[in-house]
GROMACS .gro file of N, CA, C and O in nm:
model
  468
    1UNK      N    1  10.178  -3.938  -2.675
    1UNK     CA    2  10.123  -4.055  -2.743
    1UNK      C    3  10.238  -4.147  -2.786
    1UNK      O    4  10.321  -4.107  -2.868
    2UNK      N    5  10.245  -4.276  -2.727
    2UNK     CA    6  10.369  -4.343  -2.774
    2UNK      C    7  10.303  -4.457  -2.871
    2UNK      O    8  10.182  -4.475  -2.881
    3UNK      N    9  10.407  -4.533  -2.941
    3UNK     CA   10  10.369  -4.566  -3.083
    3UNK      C   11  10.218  -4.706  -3.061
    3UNK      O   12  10.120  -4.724  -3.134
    4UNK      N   13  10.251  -4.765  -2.959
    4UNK     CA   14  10.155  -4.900  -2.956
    4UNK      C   15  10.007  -4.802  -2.974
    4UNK      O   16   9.921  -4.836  -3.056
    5UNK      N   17   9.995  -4.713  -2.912
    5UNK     CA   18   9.909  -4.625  -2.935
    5UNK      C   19   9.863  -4.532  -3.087
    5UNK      O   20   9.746  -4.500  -3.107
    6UNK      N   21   9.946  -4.506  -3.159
    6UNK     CA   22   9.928  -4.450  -3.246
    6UNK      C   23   9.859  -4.532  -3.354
    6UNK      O   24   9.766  -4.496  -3.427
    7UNK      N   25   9.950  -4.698  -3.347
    7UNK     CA   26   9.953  -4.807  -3.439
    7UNK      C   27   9.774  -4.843  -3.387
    7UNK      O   28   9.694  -4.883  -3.471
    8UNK      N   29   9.741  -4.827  -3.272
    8UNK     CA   30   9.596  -4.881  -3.199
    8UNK      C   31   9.501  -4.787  -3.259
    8UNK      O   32   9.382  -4.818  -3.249
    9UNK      N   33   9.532  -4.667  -3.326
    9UNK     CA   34   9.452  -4.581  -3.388
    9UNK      C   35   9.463  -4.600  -3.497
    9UNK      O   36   9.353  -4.645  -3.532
   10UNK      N   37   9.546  -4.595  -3.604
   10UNK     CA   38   9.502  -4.651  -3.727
   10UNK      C   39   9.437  -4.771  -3.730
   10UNK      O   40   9.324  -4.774  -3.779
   11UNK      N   41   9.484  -4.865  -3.688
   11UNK     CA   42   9.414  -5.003  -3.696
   11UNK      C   43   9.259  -4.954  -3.671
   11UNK      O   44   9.183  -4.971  -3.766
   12UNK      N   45   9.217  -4.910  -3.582
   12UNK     CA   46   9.109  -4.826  -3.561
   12UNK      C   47   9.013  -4.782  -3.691
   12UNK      O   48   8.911  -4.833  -3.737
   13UNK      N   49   9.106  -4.642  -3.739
   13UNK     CA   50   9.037  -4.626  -3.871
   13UNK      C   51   8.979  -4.719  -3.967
   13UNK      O   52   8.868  -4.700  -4.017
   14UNK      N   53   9.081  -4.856  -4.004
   14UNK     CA   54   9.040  -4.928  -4.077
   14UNK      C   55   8.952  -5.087  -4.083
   14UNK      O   56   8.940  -5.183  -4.159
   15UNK      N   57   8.907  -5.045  -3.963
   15UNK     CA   58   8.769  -5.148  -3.924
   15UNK      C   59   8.652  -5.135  -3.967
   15UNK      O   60   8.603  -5.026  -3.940
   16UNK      N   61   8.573  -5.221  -4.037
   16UNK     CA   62   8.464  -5.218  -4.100
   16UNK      C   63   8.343  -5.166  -3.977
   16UNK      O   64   8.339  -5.216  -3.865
   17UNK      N   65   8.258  -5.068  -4.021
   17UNK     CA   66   8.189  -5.059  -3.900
   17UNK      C   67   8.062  -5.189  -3.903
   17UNK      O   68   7.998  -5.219  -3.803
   18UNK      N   69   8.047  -5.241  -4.008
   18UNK     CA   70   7.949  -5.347  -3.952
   18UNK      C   71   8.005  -5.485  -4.041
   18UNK      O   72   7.972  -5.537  -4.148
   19UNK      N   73   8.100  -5.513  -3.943
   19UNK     CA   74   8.198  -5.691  -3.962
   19UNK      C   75   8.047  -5.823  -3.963
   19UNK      O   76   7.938  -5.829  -3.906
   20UNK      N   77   8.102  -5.887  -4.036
   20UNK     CA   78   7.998  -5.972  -4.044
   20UNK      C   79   8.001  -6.053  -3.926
   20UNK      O   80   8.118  -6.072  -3.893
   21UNK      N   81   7.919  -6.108  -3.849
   21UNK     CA   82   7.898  -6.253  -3.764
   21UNK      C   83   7.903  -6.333  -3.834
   21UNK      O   84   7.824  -6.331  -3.929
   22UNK      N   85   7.986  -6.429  -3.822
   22UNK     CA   86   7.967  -6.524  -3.852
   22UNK      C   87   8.054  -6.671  -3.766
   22UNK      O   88   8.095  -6.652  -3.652
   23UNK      N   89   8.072  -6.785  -3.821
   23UNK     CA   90   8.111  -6.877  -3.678
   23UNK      C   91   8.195  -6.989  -3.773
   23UNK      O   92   8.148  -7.004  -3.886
   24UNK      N   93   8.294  -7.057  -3.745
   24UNK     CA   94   8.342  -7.200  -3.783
   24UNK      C   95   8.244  -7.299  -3.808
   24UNK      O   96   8.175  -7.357  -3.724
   25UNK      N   97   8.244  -7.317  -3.942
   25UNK     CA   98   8.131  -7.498  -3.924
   25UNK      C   99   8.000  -7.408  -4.029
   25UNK      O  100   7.923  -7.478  -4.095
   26UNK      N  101   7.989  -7.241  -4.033
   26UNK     CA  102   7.897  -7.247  -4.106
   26UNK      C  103   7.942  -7.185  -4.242
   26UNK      O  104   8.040  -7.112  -4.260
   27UNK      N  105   7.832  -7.236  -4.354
   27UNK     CA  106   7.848  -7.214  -4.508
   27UNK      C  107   7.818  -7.060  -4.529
   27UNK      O  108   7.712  -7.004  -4.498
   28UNK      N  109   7.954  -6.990  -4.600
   28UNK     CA  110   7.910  -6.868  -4.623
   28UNK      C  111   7.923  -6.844  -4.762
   28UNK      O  112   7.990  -6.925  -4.828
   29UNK      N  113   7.868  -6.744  -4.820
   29UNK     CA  114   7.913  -6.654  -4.957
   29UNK      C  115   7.998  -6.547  -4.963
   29UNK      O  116   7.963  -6.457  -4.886
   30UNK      N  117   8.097  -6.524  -5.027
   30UNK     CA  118   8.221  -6.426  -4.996
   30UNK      C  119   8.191  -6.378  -5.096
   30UNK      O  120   8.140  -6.450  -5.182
   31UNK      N  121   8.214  -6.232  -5.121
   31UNK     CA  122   8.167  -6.140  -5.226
   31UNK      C  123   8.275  -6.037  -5.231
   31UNK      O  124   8.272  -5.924  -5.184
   32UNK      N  125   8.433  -6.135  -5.339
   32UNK     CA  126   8.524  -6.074  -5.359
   32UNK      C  127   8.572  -6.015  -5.451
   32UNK      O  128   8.589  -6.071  -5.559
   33UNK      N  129   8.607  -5.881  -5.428
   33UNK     CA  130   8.636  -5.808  -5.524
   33UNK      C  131   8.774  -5.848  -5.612
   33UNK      O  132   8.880  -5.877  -5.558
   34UNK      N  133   8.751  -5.845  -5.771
   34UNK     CA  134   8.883  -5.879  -5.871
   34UNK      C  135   8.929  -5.769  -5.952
   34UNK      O  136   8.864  -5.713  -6.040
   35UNK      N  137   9.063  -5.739  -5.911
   35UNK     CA  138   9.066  -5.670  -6.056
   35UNK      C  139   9.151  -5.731  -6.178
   35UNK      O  140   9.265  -5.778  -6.182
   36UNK      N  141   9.063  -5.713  -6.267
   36UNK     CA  142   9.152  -5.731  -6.400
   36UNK      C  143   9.195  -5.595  -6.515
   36UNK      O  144   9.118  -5.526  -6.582
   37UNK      N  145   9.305  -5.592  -6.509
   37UNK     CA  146   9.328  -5.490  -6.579
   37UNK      C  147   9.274  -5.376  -6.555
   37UNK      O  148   9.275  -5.347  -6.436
   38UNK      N  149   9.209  -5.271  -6.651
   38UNK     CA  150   9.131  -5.163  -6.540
   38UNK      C  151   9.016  -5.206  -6.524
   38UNK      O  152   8.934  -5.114  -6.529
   39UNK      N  153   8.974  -5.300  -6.508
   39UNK     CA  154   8.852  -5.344  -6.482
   39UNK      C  155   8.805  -5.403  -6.370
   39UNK      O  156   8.864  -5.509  -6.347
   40UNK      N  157   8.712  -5.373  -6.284
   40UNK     CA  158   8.669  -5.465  -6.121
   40UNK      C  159   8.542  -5.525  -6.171
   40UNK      O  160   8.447  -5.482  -6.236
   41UNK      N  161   8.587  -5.692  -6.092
   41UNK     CA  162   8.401  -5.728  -6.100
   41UNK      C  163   8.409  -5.786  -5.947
   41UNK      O  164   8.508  -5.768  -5.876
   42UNK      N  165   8.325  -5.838  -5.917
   42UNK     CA  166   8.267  -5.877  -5.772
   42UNK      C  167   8.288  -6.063  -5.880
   42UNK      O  168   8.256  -6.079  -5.998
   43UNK      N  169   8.353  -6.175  -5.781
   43UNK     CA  170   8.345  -6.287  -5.785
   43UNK      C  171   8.304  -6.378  -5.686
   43UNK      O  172   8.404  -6.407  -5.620
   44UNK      N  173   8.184  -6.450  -5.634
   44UNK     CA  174   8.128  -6.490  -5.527
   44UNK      C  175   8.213  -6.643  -5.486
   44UNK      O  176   8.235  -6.725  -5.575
   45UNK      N  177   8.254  -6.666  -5.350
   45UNK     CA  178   8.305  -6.759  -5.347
   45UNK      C  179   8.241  -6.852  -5.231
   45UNK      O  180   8.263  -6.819  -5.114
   46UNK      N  181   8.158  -6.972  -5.260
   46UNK     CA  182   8.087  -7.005  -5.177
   46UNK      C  183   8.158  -7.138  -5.116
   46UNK      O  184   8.214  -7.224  -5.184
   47UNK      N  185   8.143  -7.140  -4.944
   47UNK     CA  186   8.194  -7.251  -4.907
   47UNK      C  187   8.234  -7.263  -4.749
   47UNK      O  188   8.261  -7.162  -4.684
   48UNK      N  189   8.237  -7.413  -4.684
   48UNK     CA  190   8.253  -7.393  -4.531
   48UNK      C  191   8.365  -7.300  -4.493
   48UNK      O  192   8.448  -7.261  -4.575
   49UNK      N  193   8.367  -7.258  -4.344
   49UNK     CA  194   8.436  -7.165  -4.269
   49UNK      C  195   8.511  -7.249  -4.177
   49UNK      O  196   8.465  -7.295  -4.072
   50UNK      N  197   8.665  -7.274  -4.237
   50UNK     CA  198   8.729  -7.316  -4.162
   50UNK      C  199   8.810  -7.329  -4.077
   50UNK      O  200   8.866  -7.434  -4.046
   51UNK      N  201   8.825  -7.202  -4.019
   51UNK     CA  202   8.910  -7.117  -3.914
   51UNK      C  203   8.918  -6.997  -3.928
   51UNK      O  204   8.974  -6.961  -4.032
   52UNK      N  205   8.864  -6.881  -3.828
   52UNK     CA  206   8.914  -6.773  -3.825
   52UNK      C  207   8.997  -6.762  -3.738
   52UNK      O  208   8.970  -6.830  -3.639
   53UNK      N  209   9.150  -6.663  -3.727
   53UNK     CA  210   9.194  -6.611  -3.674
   53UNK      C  211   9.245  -6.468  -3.648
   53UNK      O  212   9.204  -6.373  -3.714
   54UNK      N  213   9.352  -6.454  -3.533
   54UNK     CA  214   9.386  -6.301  -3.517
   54UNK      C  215   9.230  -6.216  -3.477
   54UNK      O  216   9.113  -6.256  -3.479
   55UNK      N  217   9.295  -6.072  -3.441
   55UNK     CA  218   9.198  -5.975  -3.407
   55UNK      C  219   9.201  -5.869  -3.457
   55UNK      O  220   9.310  -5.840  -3.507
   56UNK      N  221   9.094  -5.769  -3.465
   56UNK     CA  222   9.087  -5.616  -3.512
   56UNK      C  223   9.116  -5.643  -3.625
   56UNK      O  224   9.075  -5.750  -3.670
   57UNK      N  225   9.189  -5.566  -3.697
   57UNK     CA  226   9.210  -5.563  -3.802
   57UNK      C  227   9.258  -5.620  -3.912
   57UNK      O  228   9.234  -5.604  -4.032
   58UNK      N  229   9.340  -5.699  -3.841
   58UNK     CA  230   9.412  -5.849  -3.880
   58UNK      C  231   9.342  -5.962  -3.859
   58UNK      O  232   9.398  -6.071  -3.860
   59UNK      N  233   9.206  -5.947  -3.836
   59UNK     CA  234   9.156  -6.081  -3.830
   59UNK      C  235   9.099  -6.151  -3.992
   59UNK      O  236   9.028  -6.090  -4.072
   60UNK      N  237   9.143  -6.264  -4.007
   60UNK     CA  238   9.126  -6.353  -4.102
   60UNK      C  239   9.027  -6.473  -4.096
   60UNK      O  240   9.010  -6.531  -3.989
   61UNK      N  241   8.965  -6.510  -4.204
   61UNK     CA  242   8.922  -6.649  -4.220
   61UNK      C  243   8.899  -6.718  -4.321
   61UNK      O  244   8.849  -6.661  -4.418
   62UNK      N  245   8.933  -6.871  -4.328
   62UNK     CA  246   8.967  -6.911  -4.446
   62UNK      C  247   8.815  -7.011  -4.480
   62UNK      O  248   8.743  -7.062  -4.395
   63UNK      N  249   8.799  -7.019  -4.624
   63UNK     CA  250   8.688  -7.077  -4.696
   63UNK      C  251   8.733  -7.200  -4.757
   63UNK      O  252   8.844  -7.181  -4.807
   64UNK      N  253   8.686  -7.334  -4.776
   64UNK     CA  254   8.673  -7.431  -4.817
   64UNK      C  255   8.571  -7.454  -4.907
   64UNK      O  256   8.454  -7.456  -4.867
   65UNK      N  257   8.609  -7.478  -5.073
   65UNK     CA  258   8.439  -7.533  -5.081
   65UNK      C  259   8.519  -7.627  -5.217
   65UNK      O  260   8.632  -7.584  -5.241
   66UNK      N  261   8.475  -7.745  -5.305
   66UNK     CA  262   8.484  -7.841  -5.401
   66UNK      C  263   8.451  -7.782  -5.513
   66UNK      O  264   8.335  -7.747  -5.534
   67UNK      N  265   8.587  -7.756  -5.636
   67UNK     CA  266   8.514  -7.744  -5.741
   67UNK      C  267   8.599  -7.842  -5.840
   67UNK      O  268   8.716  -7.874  -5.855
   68UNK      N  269   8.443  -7.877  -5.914
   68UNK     CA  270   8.535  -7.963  -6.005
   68UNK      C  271   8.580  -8.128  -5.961
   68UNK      O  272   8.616  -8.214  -6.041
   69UNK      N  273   8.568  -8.145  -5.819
   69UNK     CA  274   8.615  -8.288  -5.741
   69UNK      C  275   8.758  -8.222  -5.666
   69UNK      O  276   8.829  -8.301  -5.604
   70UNK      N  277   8.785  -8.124  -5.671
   70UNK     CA  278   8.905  -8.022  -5.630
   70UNK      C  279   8.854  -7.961  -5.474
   70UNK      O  280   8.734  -7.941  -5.462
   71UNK      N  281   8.945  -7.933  -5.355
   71UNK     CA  282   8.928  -7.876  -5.284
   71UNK      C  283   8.986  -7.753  -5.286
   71UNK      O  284   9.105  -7.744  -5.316
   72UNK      N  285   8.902  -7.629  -5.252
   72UNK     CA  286   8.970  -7.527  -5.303
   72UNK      C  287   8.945  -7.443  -5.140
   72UNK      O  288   8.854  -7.430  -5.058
   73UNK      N  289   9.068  -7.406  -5.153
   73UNK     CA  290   9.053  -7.287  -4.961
   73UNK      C  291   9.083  -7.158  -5.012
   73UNK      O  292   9.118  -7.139  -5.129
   74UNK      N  293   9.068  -7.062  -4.920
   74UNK     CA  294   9.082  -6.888  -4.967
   74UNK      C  295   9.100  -6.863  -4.863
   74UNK      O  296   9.019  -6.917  -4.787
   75UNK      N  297   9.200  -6.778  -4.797
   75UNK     CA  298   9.174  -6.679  -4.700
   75UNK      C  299   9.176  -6.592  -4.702
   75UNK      O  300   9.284  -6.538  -4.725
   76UNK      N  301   9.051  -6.506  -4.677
   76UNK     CA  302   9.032  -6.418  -4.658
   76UNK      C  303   9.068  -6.260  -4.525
   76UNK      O  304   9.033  -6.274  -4.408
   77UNK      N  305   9.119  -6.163  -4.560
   77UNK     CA  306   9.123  -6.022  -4.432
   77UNK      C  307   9.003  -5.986  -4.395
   77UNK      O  308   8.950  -5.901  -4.467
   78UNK      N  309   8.924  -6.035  -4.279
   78UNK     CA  310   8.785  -6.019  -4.291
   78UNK      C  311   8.757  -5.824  -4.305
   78UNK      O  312   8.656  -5.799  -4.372
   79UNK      N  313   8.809  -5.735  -4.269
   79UNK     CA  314   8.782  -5.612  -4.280
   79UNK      C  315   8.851  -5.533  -4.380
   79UNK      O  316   8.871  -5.412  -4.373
   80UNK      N  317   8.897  -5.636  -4.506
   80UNK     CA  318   8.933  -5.567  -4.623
   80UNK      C  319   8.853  -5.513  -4.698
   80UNK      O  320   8.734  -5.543  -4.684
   81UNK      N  321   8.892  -5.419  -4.798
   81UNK     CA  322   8.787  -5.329  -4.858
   81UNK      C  323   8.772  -5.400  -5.007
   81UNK      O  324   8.709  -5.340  -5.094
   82UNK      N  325   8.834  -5.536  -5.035
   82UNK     CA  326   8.809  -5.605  -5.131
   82UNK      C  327   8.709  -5.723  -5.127
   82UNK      O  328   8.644  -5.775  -5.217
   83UNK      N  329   8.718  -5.750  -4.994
   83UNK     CA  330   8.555  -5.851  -4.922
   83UNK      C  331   8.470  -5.750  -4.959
   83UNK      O  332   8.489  -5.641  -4.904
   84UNK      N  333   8.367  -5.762  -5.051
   84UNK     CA  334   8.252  -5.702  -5.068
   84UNK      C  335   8.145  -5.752  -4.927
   84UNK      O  336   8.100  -5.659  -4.859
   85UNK      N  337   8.129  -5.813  -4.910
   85UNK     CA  338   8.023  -5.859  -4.822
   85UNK      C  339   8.025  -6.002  -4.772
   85UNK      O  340   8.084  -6.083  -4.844
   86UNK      N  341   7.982  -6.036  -4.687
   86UNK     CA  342   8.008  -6.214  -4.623
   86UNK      C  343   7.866  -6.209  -4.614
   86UNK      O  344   7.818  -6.110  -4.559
   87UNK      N  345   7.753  -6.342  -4.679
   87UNK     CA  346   7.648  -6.372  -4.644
   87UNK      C  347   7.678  -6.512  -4.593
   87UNK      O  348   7.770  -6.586  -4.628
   88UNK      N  349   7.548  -6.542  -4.468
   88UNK     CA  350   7.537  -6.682  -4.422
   88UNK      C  351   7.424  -6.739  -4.512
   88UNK      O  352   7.307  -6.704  -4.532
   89UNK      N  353   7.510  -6.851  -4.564
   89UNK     CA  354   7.394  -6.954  -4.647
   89UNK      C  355   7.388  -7.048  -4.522
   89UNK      O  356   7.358  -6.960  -4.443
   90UNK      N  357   7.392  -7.124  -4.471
   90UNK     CA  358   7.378  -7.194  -4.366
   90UNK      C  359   7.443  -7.188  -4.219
   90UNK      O  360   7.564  -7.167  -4.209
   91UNK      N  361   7.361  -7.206  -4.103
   91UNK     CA  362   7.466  -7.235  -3.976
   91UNK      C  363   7.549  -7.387  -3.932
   91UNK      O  364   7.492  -7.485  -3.884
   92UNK      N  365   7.623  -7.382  -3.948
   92UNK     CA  366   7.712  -7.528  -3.873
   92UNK      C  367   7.696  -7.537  -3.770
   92UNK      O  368   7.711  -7.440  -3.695
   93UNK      N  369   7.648  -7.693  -3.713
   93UNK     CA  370   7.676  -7.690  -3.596
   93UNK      C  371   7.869  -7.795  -3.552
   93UNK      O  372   7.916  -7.902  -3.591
   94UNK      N  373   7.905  -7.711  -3.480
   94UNK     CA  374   8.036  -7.747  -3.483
   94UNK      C  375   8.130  -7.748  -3.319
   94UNK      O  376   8.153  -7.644  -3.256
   95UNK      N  377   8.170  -7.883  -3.276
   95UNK     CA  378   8.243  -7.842  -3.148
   95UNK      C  379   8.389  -7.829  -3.135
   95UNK      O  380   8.459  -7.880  -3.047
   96UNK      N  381   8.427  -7.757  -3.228
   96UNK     CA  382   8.587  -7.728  -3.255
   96UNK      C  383   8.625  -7.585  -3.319
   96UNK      O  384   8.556  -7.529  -3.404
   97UNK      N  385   8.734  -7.540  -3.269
   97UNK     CA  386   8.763  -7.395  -3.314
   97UNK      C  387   8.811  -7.430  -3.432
   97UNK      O  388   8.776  -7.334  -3.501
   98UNK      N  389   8.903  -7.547  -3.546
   98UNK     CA  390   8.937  -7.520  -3.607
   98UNK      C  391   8.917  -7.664  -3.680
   98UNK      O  392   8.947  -7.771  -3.627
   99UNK      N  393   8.840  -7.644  -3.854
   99UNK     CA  394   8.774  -7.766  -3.902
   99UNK      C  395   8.910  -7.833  -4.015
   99UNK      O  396   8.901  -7.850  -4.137
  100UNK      N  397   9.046  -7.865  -3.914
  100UNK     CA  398   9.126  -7.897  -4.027
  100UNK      C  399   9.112  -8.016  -4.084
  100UNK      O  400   9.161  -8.047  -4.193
  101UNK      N  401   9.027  -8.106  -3.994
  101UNK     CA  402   9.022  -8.258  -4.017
  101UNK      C  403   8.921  -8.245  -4.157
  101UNK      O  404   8.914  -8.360  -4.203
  102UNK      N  405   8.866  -8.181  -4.216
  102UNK     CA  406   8.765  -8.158  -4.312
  102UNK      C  407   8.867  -8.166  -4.457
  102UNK      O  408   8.821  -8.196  -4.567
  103UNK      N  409   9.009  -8.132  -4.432
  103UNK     CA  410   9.079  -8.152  -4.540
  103UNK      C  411   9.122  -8.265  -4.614
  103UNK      O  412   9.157  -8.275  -4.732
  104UNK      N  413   9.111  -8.365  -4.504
  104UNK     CA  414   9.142  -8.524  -4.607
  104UNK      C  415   8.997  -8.595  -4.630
  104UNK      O  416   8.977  -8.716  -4.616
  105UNK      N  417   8.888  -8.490  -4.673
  105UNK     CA  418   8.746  -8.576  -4.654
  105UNK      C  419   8.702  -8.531  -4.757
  105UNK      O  420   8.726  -8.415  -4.792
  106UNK      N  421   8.590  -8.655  -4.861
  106UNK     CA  422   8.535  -8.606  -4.930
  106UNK      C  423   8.403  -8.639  -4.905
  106UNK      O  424   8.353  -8.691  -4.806
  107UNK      N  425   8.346  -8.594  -5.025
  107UNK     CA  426   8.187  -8.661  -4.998
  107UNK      C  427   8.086  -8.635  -4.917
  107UNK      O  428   8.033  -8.527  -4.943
  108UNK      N  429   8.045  -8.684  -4.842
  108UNK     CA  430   7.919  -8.708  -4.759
  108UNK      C  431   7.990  -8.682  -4.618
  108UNK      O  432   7.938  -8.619  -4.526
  109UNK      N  433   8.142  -8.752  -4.616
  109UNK     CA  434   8.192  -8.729  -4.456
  109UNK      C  435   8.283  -8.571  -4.450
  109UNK      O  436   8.359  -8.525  -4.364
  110UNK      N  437   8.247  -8.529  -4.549
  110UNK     CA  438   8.345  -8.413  -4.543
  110UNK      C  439   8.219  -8.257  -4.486
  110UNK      O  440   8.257  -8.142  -4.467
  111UNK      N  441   8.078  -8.306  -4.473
  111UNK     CA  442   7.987  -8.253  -4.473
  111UNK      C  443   7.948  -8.180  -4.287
  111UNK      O  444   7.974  -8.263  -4.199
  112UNK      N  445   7.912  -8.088  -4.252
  112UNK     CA  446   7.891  -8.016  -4.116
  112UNK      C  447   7.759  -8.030  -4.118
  112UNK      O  448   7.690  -8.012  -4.218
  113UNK      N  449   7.707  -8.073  -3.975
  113UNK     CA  450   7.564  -8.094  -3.970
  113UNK      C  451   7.463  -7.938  -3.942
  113UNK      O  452   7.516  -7.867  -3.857
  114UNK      N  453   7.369  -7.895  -3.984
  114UNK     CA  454   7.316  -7.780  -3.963
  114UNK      C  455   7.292  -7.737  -3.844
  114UNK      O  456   7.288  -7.828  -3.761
  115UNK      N  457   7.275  -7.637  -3.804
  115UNK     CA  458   7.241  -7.550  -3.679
  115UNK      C  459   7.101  -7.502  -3.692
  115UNK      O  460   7.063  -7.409  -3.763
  116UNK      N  461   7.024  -7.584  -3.606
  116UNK     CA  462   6.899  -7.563  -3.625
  116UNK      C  463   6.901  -7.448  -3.568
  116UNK      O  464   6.973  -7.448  -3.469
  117UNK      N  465   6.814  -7.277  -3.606
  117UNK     CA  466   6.805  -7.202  -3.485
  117UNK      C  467   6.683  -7.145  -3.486
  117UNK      O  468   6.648  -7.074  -3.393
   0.00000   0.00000   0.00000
């Protein structure tokens, strides 16, 4: 067993067995785990999906959503054990892998049109 192999098995172990679907362009809820002190709570972070990248285990994706008149992004390890859960609040419809132009926009034009399905 040589190492690219060994490294292909752990990565292995630590894959969520049921990863969420989800797509660029649509609104999700992130259900991330905090700790404070000895204490954990679950903090929900709602907002568009503006690029995932990487694979297996290393795959990432980052969240956009306004608070306050503030743009706020997160990225997230999608198969970390601190992502409590990814729900879809809405589908985007979207023809681009990556929604960076969404960063100098506010308002009404900063908005993804729905995915009827």
């Amino acid at each position: 067993m040589n190492a690219s192999e060994i490294i292909r098995n752990i990565e292995a172990e630590q894959l969520k067995s049921e990863a969420p679907k989800f797509h660029v362009g649509d609104t999700v809820r992130v259900y991330g785990k905090i700790k404070e002190g000895n204490r954990e709570r679950i903090q929900v972070f709602e907002g568009i999906v503006l690029k995932k990248q990487g694979g297996s285990n290393r795959e990432t994706f980052t969240v956009r959503k306004f608070s306050n008149g503030v743009g706020v992004e997160k990225t997230w390890p999608l198969h970390s054990p601190n992502v409590e859960k990814v729900e879809i609040v809405r589908y985007g419809k979207v023809r681009r892998a990556k929604l960076n132009y969404l960063r100098g926009r506010t308002g009404k034009s900063a908005k993804v049109k729905e995915l009827v399905r």
